[in-house]
Coordinates of C-alpha atoms and ligand atoms in Angstrom, one line a residue:
M1 CA -0.2 0.4 0.1
A2 CA 1.5 3.1 -0.1
D3 CA 2.4 5.2 1.8
R4 CA 1.4 9.0 0.4
Y5 CA 2.7 10.5 3.9
L6 CA 6.4 9.5 2.5
N7 CA 5.1 10.5 -1.5
F8 CA 4.4 14.8 0.7
T9 CA 6.8 14.6 3.0
G10 CA 9.2 14.6 -0.9
T11 CA 8.6 17.4 -1.6
A12 CA 8.8 21.1 -0.5
P13 CA 6.3 22.1 0.2
G14 CA 5.3 18.7 2.6
R15 CA 8.8 18.7 3.9
F16 CA 8.2 23.3 4.6
L17 CA 5.0 22.2 6.6
T18 CA 6.1 18.2 8.0
R19 CA 8.7 20.2 9.5
R20 CA 7.2 23.3 10.6
L21 CA 4.6 21.3 12.6
G22 CA 6.9 18.6 13.6
L23 CA 5.6 15.8 12.3
P24 CA 7.5 12.6 11.2
Q25 CA 10.1 13.2 8.7
P26 CA 10.8 10.0 6.7
A27 CA 13.3 10.1 4.5
P28 CA 13.4 7.1 1.5
L29 CA 16.3 4.3 2.1
R30 CA 18.3 3.3 -0.2
R31 CA 16.4 -0.4 -0.9
W32 CA 19.2 -2.9 -3.2
S33 CA 18.2 -2.2 -6.6
A34 CA 20.2 -4.5 -9.8
E35 CA 21.8 -1.6 -11.1
H36 CA 22.9 0.0 -7.6
P37 CA 23.9 -3.1 -5.3
S38 CA 26.1 -1.5 -2.5
L39 CA 25.2 1.9 0.0
E40 CA 27.6 4.7 -2.2
G41 CA 30.6 7.0 -0.8
Q42 CA 33.9 5.9 1.8
L43 CA 34.1 3.4 4.6
L44 CA 35.6 4.9 7.8
H45 CA 36.6 1.7 10.5
F46 CA 37.6 3.3 13.2
T47 CA 39.0 1.2 16.6
A48 CA 38.9 2.5 20.0
G49 CA 41.3 0.6 23.0
A50 CA 44.1 -1.7 21.3
S51 CA 41.6 -4.2 19.1
T52 CA 43.2 -7.3 18.0
Y53 CA 40.9 -6.9 15.8
R54 CA 42.1 -3.8 13.9
K55 CA 44.5 -5.6 10.9
E56 CA 41.6 -8.2 10.3
L57 CA 39.2 -6.5 10.6
S58 CA 40.8 -3.3 7.9
D59 CA 40.9 -6.2 5.0
L60 CA 37.4 -7.5 5.9
L61 CA 36.3 -3.9 5.4
A62 CA 38.4 -3.7 2.4
R63 CA 37.4 -6.7 0.4
T64 CA 33.6 -5.4 1.3
G65 CA 34.4 -2.9 -1.6
H66 CA 34.4 1.0 -0.3
P67 CA 36.8 3.4 -0.9
G68 CA 38.2 3.5 2.4
L69 CA 39.7 5.1 5.3
T70 CA 41.9 2.8 8.7
V71 CA 41.7 5.3 11.6
R72 CA 43.4 4.8 15.2
G73 CA 41.0 6.5 17.4
S74 CA 39.0 10.0 16.3
L75 CA 39.0 11.6 12.7
S76 CA 41.7 14.8 13.1
G77 CA 41.6 15.9 8.4
G78 CA 41.5 13.3 6.0
G79 CA 38.8 11.5 4.4
S80 CA 36.3 13.7 1.7
G81 CA 32.7 13.9 0.3
R82 CA 30.0 11.9 3.2
P83 CA 31.0 8.8 4.0
A84 CA 28.2 5.7 3.7
A85 CA 29.4 4.4 6.4
V86 CA 31.3 4.4 9.6
V87 CA 32.2 1.4 11.4
V88 CA 34.2 1.9 15.1
D89 CA 35.1 -1.2 16.6
A90 CA 34.4 -0.9 19.9
T91 CA 36.0 -4.9 21.0
A92 CA 38.1 -3.3 23.2
V93 CA 36.7 -0.9 25.4
T94 CA 37.2 -2.3 28.7
G95 CA 36.3 0.9 30.5
P96 CA 34.6 4.5 30.6
E97 CA 37.6 6.3 29.7
T98 CA 37.9 3.5 26.7
L99 CA 33.8 4.4 26.0
A100 CA 34.1 7.8 25.3
E101 CA 36.7 7.0 22.6
V102 CA 33.9 5.5 21.0
H103 CA 32.5 9.3 21.3
A104 CA 35.6 11.0 19.9
A105 CA 35.5 8.0 16.8
L106 CA 31.6 8.6 15.5
H107 CA 31.3 12.7 17.6
P108 CA 33.2 14.5 14.7
V109 CA 31.6 12.0 11.5
V110 CA 27.6 11.1 12.9
R111 CA 27.2 15.0 10.8
T112 CA 28.6 14.4 7.6
L113 CA 27.4 10.7 6.3
A114 CA 25.4 10.5 3.9
A115 CA 21.5 9.5 3.9
S116 CA 21.1 6.2 4.5
G117 CA 24.2 5.7 5.7
R118 CA 25.1 3.0 8.3
V119 CA 27.1 3.4 11.4
I120 CA 28.3 0.1 12.3
V121 CA 30.1 -0.2 16.5
L122 CA 31.6 -4.0 16.9
G123 CA 31.9 -4.6 20.7
A124 CA 32.5 -7.9 23.5
P125 CA 29.6 -10.5 24.7
P126 CA 29.9 -8.7 28.5
S127 CA 32.0 -10.7 30.4
A128 CA 31.3 -12.6 34.2
D129 CA 34.5 -11.2 35.4
D130 CA 35.1 -8.6 34.8
H131 CA 32.3 -5.7 35.8
H132 CA 34.1 -2.8 34.8
Q133 CA 34.5 -4.0 30.5
A134 CA 30.6 -5.6 31.3
A135 CA 29.2 -2.4 32.5
V136 CA 30.7 -0.9 29.3
Q137 CA 29.9 -3.2 26.5
Q138 CA 26.6 -2.7 27.7
G139 CA 26.3 0.4 27.1
L140 CA 26.9 0.3 24.3
E141 CA 23.7 -1.3 23.2
G142 CA 22.4 2.5 24.8
L143 CA 24.9 3.9 22.4
V144 CA 23.6 2.9 19.0
R145 CA 19.7 2.5 20.5
S146 CA 19.9 6.3 21.1
L147 CA 21.7 7.5 17.8
G148 CA 19.6 5.4 16.2
K149 CA 17.4 7.2 17.7
E150 CA 18.3 10.2 16.8
I151 CA 19.6 10.3 14.0
G152 CA 17.4 10.4 10.6
G153 CA 17.6 10.4 7.1
G154 CA 17.3 7.0 6.8
R155 CA 20.6 5.9 8.2
T156 CA 20.5 3.0 10.1
V157 CA 22.3 2.0 14.3
N158 CA 23.7 -1.5 15.1
L159 CA 25.9 -3.7 17.0
V160 CA 28.3 -6.7 17.1
R161 CA 29.0 -8.8 18.9
I162 CA 32.6 -10.8 18.4
T163 CA 32.2 -13.2 20.6
G164 CA 34.7 -15.8 18.7
P165 CA 39.1 -15.5 17.9
S166 CA 38.9 -14.0 15.0
V167 CA 36.2 -11.2 13.0
A168 CA 36.1 -13.8 10.6
P169 CA 33.1 -14.8 10.5
A170 CA 31.7 -11.9 10.7
E171 CA 31.5 -11.4 7.7
S172 CA 28.1 -12.1 5.4
T173 CA 27.2 -9.9 9.0
L174 CA 29.0 -6.8 8.3
R175 CA 28.3 -7.2 4.3
F176 CA 24.4 -7.6 5.0
L177 CA 24.4 -4.5 7.0
L178 CA 27.4 -2.3 4.6
S179 CA 24.3 -2.8 2.2
P180 CA 21.2 -1.5 1.4
R181 CA 19.5 -4.9 1.4
S182 CA 19.5 -3.8 5.1
A183 CA 17.9 -0.9 5.1
Y184 CA 14.8 -1.2 8.0
V185 CA 17.6 -3.4 10.2
S186 CA 18.3 0.0 13.1
G187 CA 18.8 -0.7 17.1
Q188 CA 19.8 -4.1 16.8
V189 CA 21.7 -6.3 18.3
V190 CA 23.6 -9.4 17.0
E191 CA 26.3 -12.0 18.1
V192 CA 28.3 -12.9 15.7
G193 CA 30.3 -16.6 16.9
A194 CA 32.9 -18.9 16.3
A195 CA 32.8 -20.8 13.3
E196 CA 31.8 -24.3 14.0
G197 CA 34.9 -26.3 11.8
E198 CA 36.2 -24.6 8.5
L199 CA 34.4 -21.0 8.1
A200 CA 32.3 -21.2 4.4
I201 CA 32.4 -19.2 2.0
P202 CA 30.7 -18.3 -0.3
E203 CA 33.3 -18.1 -4.2
D204 CA 30.1 -15.2 -5.2
W205 CA 29.1 -12.4 -2.4
S206 CA 26.5 -11.6 -4.2
Q207 CA 25.0 -15.0 -5.2
P208 CA 25.3 -16.5 -1.4
L209 CA 22.3 -18.9 -2.2
A210 CA 24.3 -20.8 -5.9
G211 CA 23.6 -24.8 -5.0
R212 CA 21.4 -24.2 -2.0
T213 CA 17.4 -25.3 -1.3
A214 CA 15.2 -23.2 0.4
L215 CA 11.5 -24.5 1.7
I216 CA 9.7 -21.7 2.1
T217 CA 5.6 -22.3 3.7
G218 CA 3.4 -19.2 4.0
A219 CA 5.3 -18.9 -0.3
A220 CA 1.5 -18.0 -2.1
R221 CA 2.2 -14.1 -1.7
G222 CA 3.1 -11.0 1.1
I223 CA 6.0 -11.8 3.2
G224 CA 6.8 -15.4 2.1
E225 CA 6.6 -14.7 -1.9
A226 CA 8.9 -12.2 -1.6
V227 CA 11.0 -14.5 0.9
A228 CA 11.4 -17.0 -2.2
E229 CA 11.7 -13.5 -4.2
T230 CA 15.1 -13.0 -2.6
L231 CA 16.3 -15.9 -2.1
V232 CA 16.0 -16.2 -5.8
R233 CA 18.3 -13.3 -6.8
D234 CA 20.6 -14.7 -4.0
G235 CA 20.7 -17.8 -6.3
A236 CA 18.7 -20.3 -4.5
Q237 CA 16.4 -23.9 -5.8
V238 CA 13.7 -22.6 -4.3
V239 CA 9.9 -25.1 -3.0
L240 CA 7.1 -23.0 -2.2
L241 CA 4.4 -24.2 0.1
D242 CA 1.6 -22.7 0.7
V243 CA -2.2 -24.2 1.5
P244 CA -4.1 -26.1 -1.3
S245 CA -6.1 -23.5 -1.3
A246 CA -4.0 -20.8 -2.8
E247 CA -3.1 -23.2 -4.9
A248 CA -3.5 -21.0 -8.3
D249 CA -1.2 -17.6 -7.0
L250 CA 1.0 -20.8 -5.3
A251 CA 2.7 -22.1 -8.9
K252 CA 2.1 -18.7 -10.5
V253 CA 4.5 -17.4 -8.3
A254 CA 7.0 -21.1 -8.5
E255 CA 6.1 -20.6 -12.0
R256 CA 8.1 -16.7 -12.4
L257 CA 11.1 -17.5 -9.7
G258 CA 11.4 -21.6 -11.2
G259 CA 11.3 -23.0 -9.0
R260 CA 8.6 -25.7 -7.0
A261 CA 4.8 -26.0 -5.8
L262 CA 4.4 -28.0 -2.5
P263 CA 0.8 -27.0 -1.9
L264 CA 0.7 -29.1 1.5
D265 CA -1.8 -27.6 5.0
I266 CA 1.1 -27.4 7.0
T267 CA -0.3 -27.9 10.2
A268 CA -1.0 -31.7 8.6
D269 CA -0.3 -33.6 11.2
D270 CA 1.8 -36.2 7.7
A271 CA 3.9 -32.2 7.0
G272 CA 7.8 -33.3 8.2
E273 CA 7.1 -36.0 6.9
R274 CA 5.7 -35.6 3.0
I275 CA 8.3 -31.9 3.5
A276 CA 11.0 -34.7 3.8
E277 CA 10.2 -36.8 0.9
F278 CA 9.0 -33.7 -1.9
T279 CA 12.7 -32.7 -0.7
G280 CA 14.9 -35.6 -0.4
A281 CA 13.3 -36.2 -4.2
L282 CA 15.0 -33.2 -6.0
G283 CA 17.0 -34.0 -8.2
G284 CA 21.4 -33.7 -7.3
R285 CA 21.1 -34.5 -3.7
G286 CA 17.5 -34.2 -2.8
G287 CA 17.4 -32.7 0.6
L288 CA 17.3 -28.7 2.2
D289 CA 19.9 -26.6 2.8
A290 CA 17.7 -23.9 4.4
L291 CA 14.0 -24.1 6.1
V292 CA 11.9 -20.9 5.9
H293 CA 9.3 -21.2 8.4
N294 CA 6.7 -17.5 7.5
A295 CA 3.3 -18.9 7.3
G296 CA 1.5 -17.8 9.7
I297 CA -2.5 -16.6 10.9
T298 CA -3.8 -13.9 13.5
R299 CA -7.6 -14.4 15.0
D300 CA -6.7 -11.0 16.9
R301 CA -10.0 -11.0 20.3
R302 CA -8.7 -10.0 23.8
L303 CA -8.7 -12.7 26.1
A304 CA -11.7 -12.9 27.9
N305 CA -13.2 -12.8 25.0
M306 CA -11.3 -15.4 22.8
P307 CA -13.0 -18.8 22.2
A308 CA -10.5 -21.6 22.5
E309 CA -10.2 -22.4 18.6
R310 CA -9.4 -19.4 17.8
W311 CA -6.6 -19.8 20.5
S312 CA -5.8 -22.9 19.0
S313 CA -5.7 -22.5 15.9
V314 CA -3.1 -19.1 15.7
I315 CA -1.0 -21.4 18.0
D316 CA -1.0 -24.1 15.5
V317 CA -0.1 -22.5 12.2
N318 CA 2.8 -19.9 14.1
L319 CA 4.5 -22.2 16.7
T320 CA 3.5 -26.2 16.6
S321 CA 3.6 -26.6 13.4
V322 CA 7.1 -25.2 12.9
L323 CA 8.3 -26.3 16.3
R324 CA 6.9 -30.5 14.0
T325 CA 8.0 -29.6 10.8
T326 CA 11.7 -29.2 12.3
D327 CA 11.8 -31.8 14.4
T328 CA 10.6 -33.9 12.1
L329 CA 13.1 -32.4 9.4
L330 CA 15.8 -32.1 11.6
K331 CA 15.8 -36.5 12.9
A332 CA 15.0 -37.2 9.1
G333 CA 18.4 -35.1 7.8
G334 CA 16.0 -33.2 5.9
L335 CA 18.3 -31.0 6.2
H336 CA 22.3 -30.6 5.5
R337 CA 25.2 -29.5 7.6
G338 CA 25.4 -26.1 7.2
G339 CA 21.4 -25.5 6.0
A340 CA 19.5 -22.9 8.3
I341 CA 16.4 -23.4 9.7
V342 CA 14.7 -18.7 9.6
A343 CA 11.9 -18.8 11.7
T344 CA 10.0 -15.8 11.7
A345 CA 8.7 -14.3 14.9
S346 CA 6.9 -10.6 14.9
I347 CA 7.6 -7.6 17.5
A348 CA 3.6 -8.5 19.0
G349 CA 5.8 -11.0 20.2
I350 CA 8.6 -8.8 22.2
A351 CA 6.3 -6.3 23.7
G352 CA 2.5 -7.5 23.2
N353 CA -0.1 -6.7 22.0
A354 CA -4.4 -5.7 23.2
G355 CA -5.9 -8.5 21.4
Q356 CA -3.7 -10.6 20.3
T357 CA -2.9 -13.5 23.5
N358 CA -2.5 -15.7 21.0
Y359 CA -0.6 -14.7 18.2
A360 CA 1.4 -12.9 20.4
A361 CA 2.5 -16.1 23.0
S362 CA 2.7 -18.3 19.1
K363 CA 5.8 -15.3 18.0
A364 CA 7.4 -15.1 21.7
G365 CA 7.0 -18.7 21.8
I366 CA 10.0 -18.7 18.1
V367 CA 12.0 -16.8 20.2
G368 CA 12.2 -18.9 22.7
L369 CA 12.7 -22.2 20.5
V370 CA 15.2 -20.3 18.4
R371 CA 17.8 -19.3 22.0
S372 CA 16.5 -23.3 22.6
L373 CA 17.5 -25.3 20.2
A374 CA 20.0 -22.9 17.8
P375 CA 23.5 -24.6 20.2
R376 CA 22.2 -27.7 19.5
A377 CA 21.2 -27.8 16.3
L378 CA 24.4 -26.4 15.5
A379 CA 26.4 -29.2 17.2
E380 CA 23.8 -32.3 16.8
H381 CA 23.1 -31.4 12.8
G382 CA 25.6 -29.0 11.6
V383 CA 22.3 -26.4 11.2
T384 CA 21.8 -22.1 12.0
V385 CA 18.5 -21.5 13.8
N386 CA 17.1 -17.4 14.0
A387 CA 14.6 -15.2 13.6
V388 CA 13.2 -12.8 11.9
A389 CA 11.0 -9.5 14.2
P390 CA 9.0 -8.1 11.5
G391 CA 7.4 -4.3 13.0
F392 CA 5.3 -3.0 11.2
I393 CA 5.6 -4.4 7.2
E394 CA 3.5 -3.1 4.2
T395 CA 1.2 -6.5 3.1
K396 CA -2.4 -6.5 2.5
M397 CA -2.0 -7.4 6.1
T398 CA -1.3 -4.2 7.8
A399 CA -3.4 -2.5 5.2
A400 CA -6.4 -3.8 6.5
V401 CA -5.9 -2.1 10.1
P402 CA -7.8 0.5 10.5
L403 CA -6.8 3.9 9.2
F404 CA -5.0 5.6 12.2
I405 CA -3.7 2.6 14.2
R406 CA -2.5 1.8 10.6
E407 CA -0.6 5.8 10.7
A408 CA 0.8 5.1 14.3
G409 CA 2.5 1.1 13.4
R410 CA 4.3 3.1 10.6
R411 CA 5.5 5.8 11.7
M412 CA 6.5 5.2 15.8
N413 CA 9.8 4.0 14.7
S414 CA 12.8 5.1 14.3
L415 CA 12.7 5.6 10.0
A416 CA 9.1 7.5 10.6
Q417 CA 7.5 5.0 8.3
G418 CA 6.3 0.3 7.4
G419 CA 9.1 -1.4 6.1
L420 CA 8.1 -3.9 2.8
P421 CA 8.6 -7.3 2.5
V422 CA 11.4 -7.4 0.9
D423 CA 12.5 -6.0 3.5
V424 CA 12.3 -9.6 5.7
A425 CA 13.2 -11.7 2.9
E426 CA 16.5 -9.8 3.4
T427 CA 16.9 -10.8 6.9
T428 CA 16.2 -13.9 5.9
A429 CA 19.0 -14.3 2.9
W430 CA 21.4 -12.9 5.4
F431 CA 20.8 -15.3 7.4
A432 CA 19.7 -18.7 5.2
G433 CA 23.6 -17.2 3.2
A434 CA 25.8 -19.6 3.0
G435 CA 28.2 -17.2 4.9
S436 CA 26.9 -16.5 8.0
G437 CA 27.4 -21.0 10.1
S438 CA 28.4 -18.5 12.5
V439 CA 25.1 -16.2 13.2
N440 CA 22.8 -18.6 14.9
G441 CA 20.8 -18.1 17.8
Q442 CA 19.6 -14.7 16.9
V443 CA 16.4 -13.1 16.1
V444 CA 16.7 -9.8 14.8
R445 CA 13.5 -7.1 14.0
V446 CA 12.8 -6.3 10.7
C447 CA 11.3 -2.8 12.3
G448 CA 12.6 0.2 11.5
Q449 CA 13.8 0.4 15.5
S450 CA 10.3 0.8 16.6
L451 CA 9.0 1.8 20.1
L452 CA 7.4 -0.9 20.4
G453 CA 9.0 -3.9 22.8
A454 CA 12.0 -1.7 22.8
Ligands
LIG1 P1 -0.2 -13.0 4.9 O1 -1.2 -13.9 5.7 O2 0.3 -12.0 3.3 O3 0.5 -15.0 4.0 C1 0.7 -15.3 5.4 C2 1.7 -17.0 3.7 O4 0.8 -18.2 4.3 C3 -0.9 -16.9 3.0 O5 0.0 -17.0 1.6 C4 -1.4 -18.4 3.8 O6 -1.8 -19.1 2.8 C5 -0.2 -18.7 4.0 N1 -0.3 -19.9 4.8 C6 -1.7 -19.7 6.6 N2 -1.5 -20.7 6.8 C7 -1.2 -21.4 6.3 C8 -1.0 -22.9 6.6 N3 -1.6 -23.7 8.1 N4 -0.3 -23.8 5.5 C9 0.7 -23.0 4.7 N5 0.3 -21.8 4.6 C10 -0.2 -21.2 5.3 O7 1.0 -12.5 5.6 P2 2.4 -12.1 5.3 O8 1.9 -10.1 6.3 O9 3.2 -12.7 4.8 O10 3.2 -12.1 7.3 C11 4.1 -13.3 6.8 C12 5.1 -14.2 8.5 O11 4.8 -12.5 8.5 C13 3.3 -14.3 9.5 O12 4.0 -15.4 10.2 C14 3.1 -13.1 9.9 O13 2.9 -13.8 10.9 C15 4.7 -12.9 10.4 N6 5.3 -10.4 9.9 C16 4.0 -10.4 9.5 C17 4.0 -9.0 10.1 C18 3.1 -7.8 8.3 O14 3.7 -6.5 9.3 N7 2.7 -8.2 7.8 C19 4.6 -7.5 10.9 C20 5.8 -9.6 12.7 C21 5.0 -10.5 11.4

């Protein structure tokens, strides 16, 4: 659905009027396109404290293709034009003095950052033994989330925690966050672990899913369709699953994307077995490299007025079927080592929402599933488990929301606009890509840093 307010504020009179009235100022976001696949402009790399990653990170950032400038502390002269991105390595910040170096690095440059630019702070996990380090590393979260709220202009600010001895496993994450693909991801904290065994690196970073097969549930329309399209763009073969009543739409999407359609109600008792059978019989080595649990429904009503079947229909589709098919496919070896499971939560599951006890329980359930299963799935099956948690996304579902509530949902985030299905799809593609094997157990909100659940 068109965001008329965003279009209006893009005109000179619209900007003048809305600024005068103190109304939100959404900036058009730079999303990925074949013509403009990357952010254009210089990348500034600062180091706070004595980071052991300095050289390795500088080499990694150079590989992303941005003309770079590595600076030890804060910038004095040097750097030309408006930078597209600023990366501050704060992994060695252990006390308030080194935390001040993060401020010193960012203070002179945030104002110069190009529209739709990126700020990425690299942190370390807060230590259980050193409360000074823990305090300031946690402090980075407050800094990042606050800067995300004040920076404006379609710019995003995120924190990446490096938990292993090398930054190499963070390459896919840094590439994602430094690209137009992450346009609607802001105010997030992402943890990147150590590589399990040898780190998988895609031959071609523009095709991180080349040679991989992905199944997407709920793919006949909306976010699922966008996920399928984005995974195909990134090189994947796709299997598209949706309810038999959506078969005609599903077939159209499958034909357009060169994928296979699997009409199937995901709540069927044997859905996992049928997926395993269908994908096992695909050509080549068969089986899946990515399983995207996207199908979801809402049946809103306040708890006092909610009959049992309204409760259970939502739990069945959004949670029980995810638990059951995941278990079946992992047990049957239906996912190859190096594969990924991506589930769909929601900010409603994080913040709660009146009238959505069933939906929020199912989506918070996804968060619980991810946190518990991720370490075991990686250790036992070599498969990562992560979730996207969309905020307000412009779909048929949100177009049906009454105008006033819709406008509030759209504007109540740092980017002052709704996201698009492709924004959720881009985050899913990053989780599912061959280079993301060290991103595990993460729940990343694709919500423009929504105020809900913040
Ligand atoms: P949508 O209603 O447009 O699409 C959902 C798809 O899932 C449909 O094609 C539907 O037929 C399919 N589906 C439903 N039940 C199924 C079943 N039993 N078996 C197989 N397929 C089934 O919804 P959407 O807006 O694209 O949302 C996709 C996911 O994102 C959902 O999990 C939703 O909860 C989540 N989400 C959406 C938003 C948003 O703003 N749109 C926000 C947060 C989370």
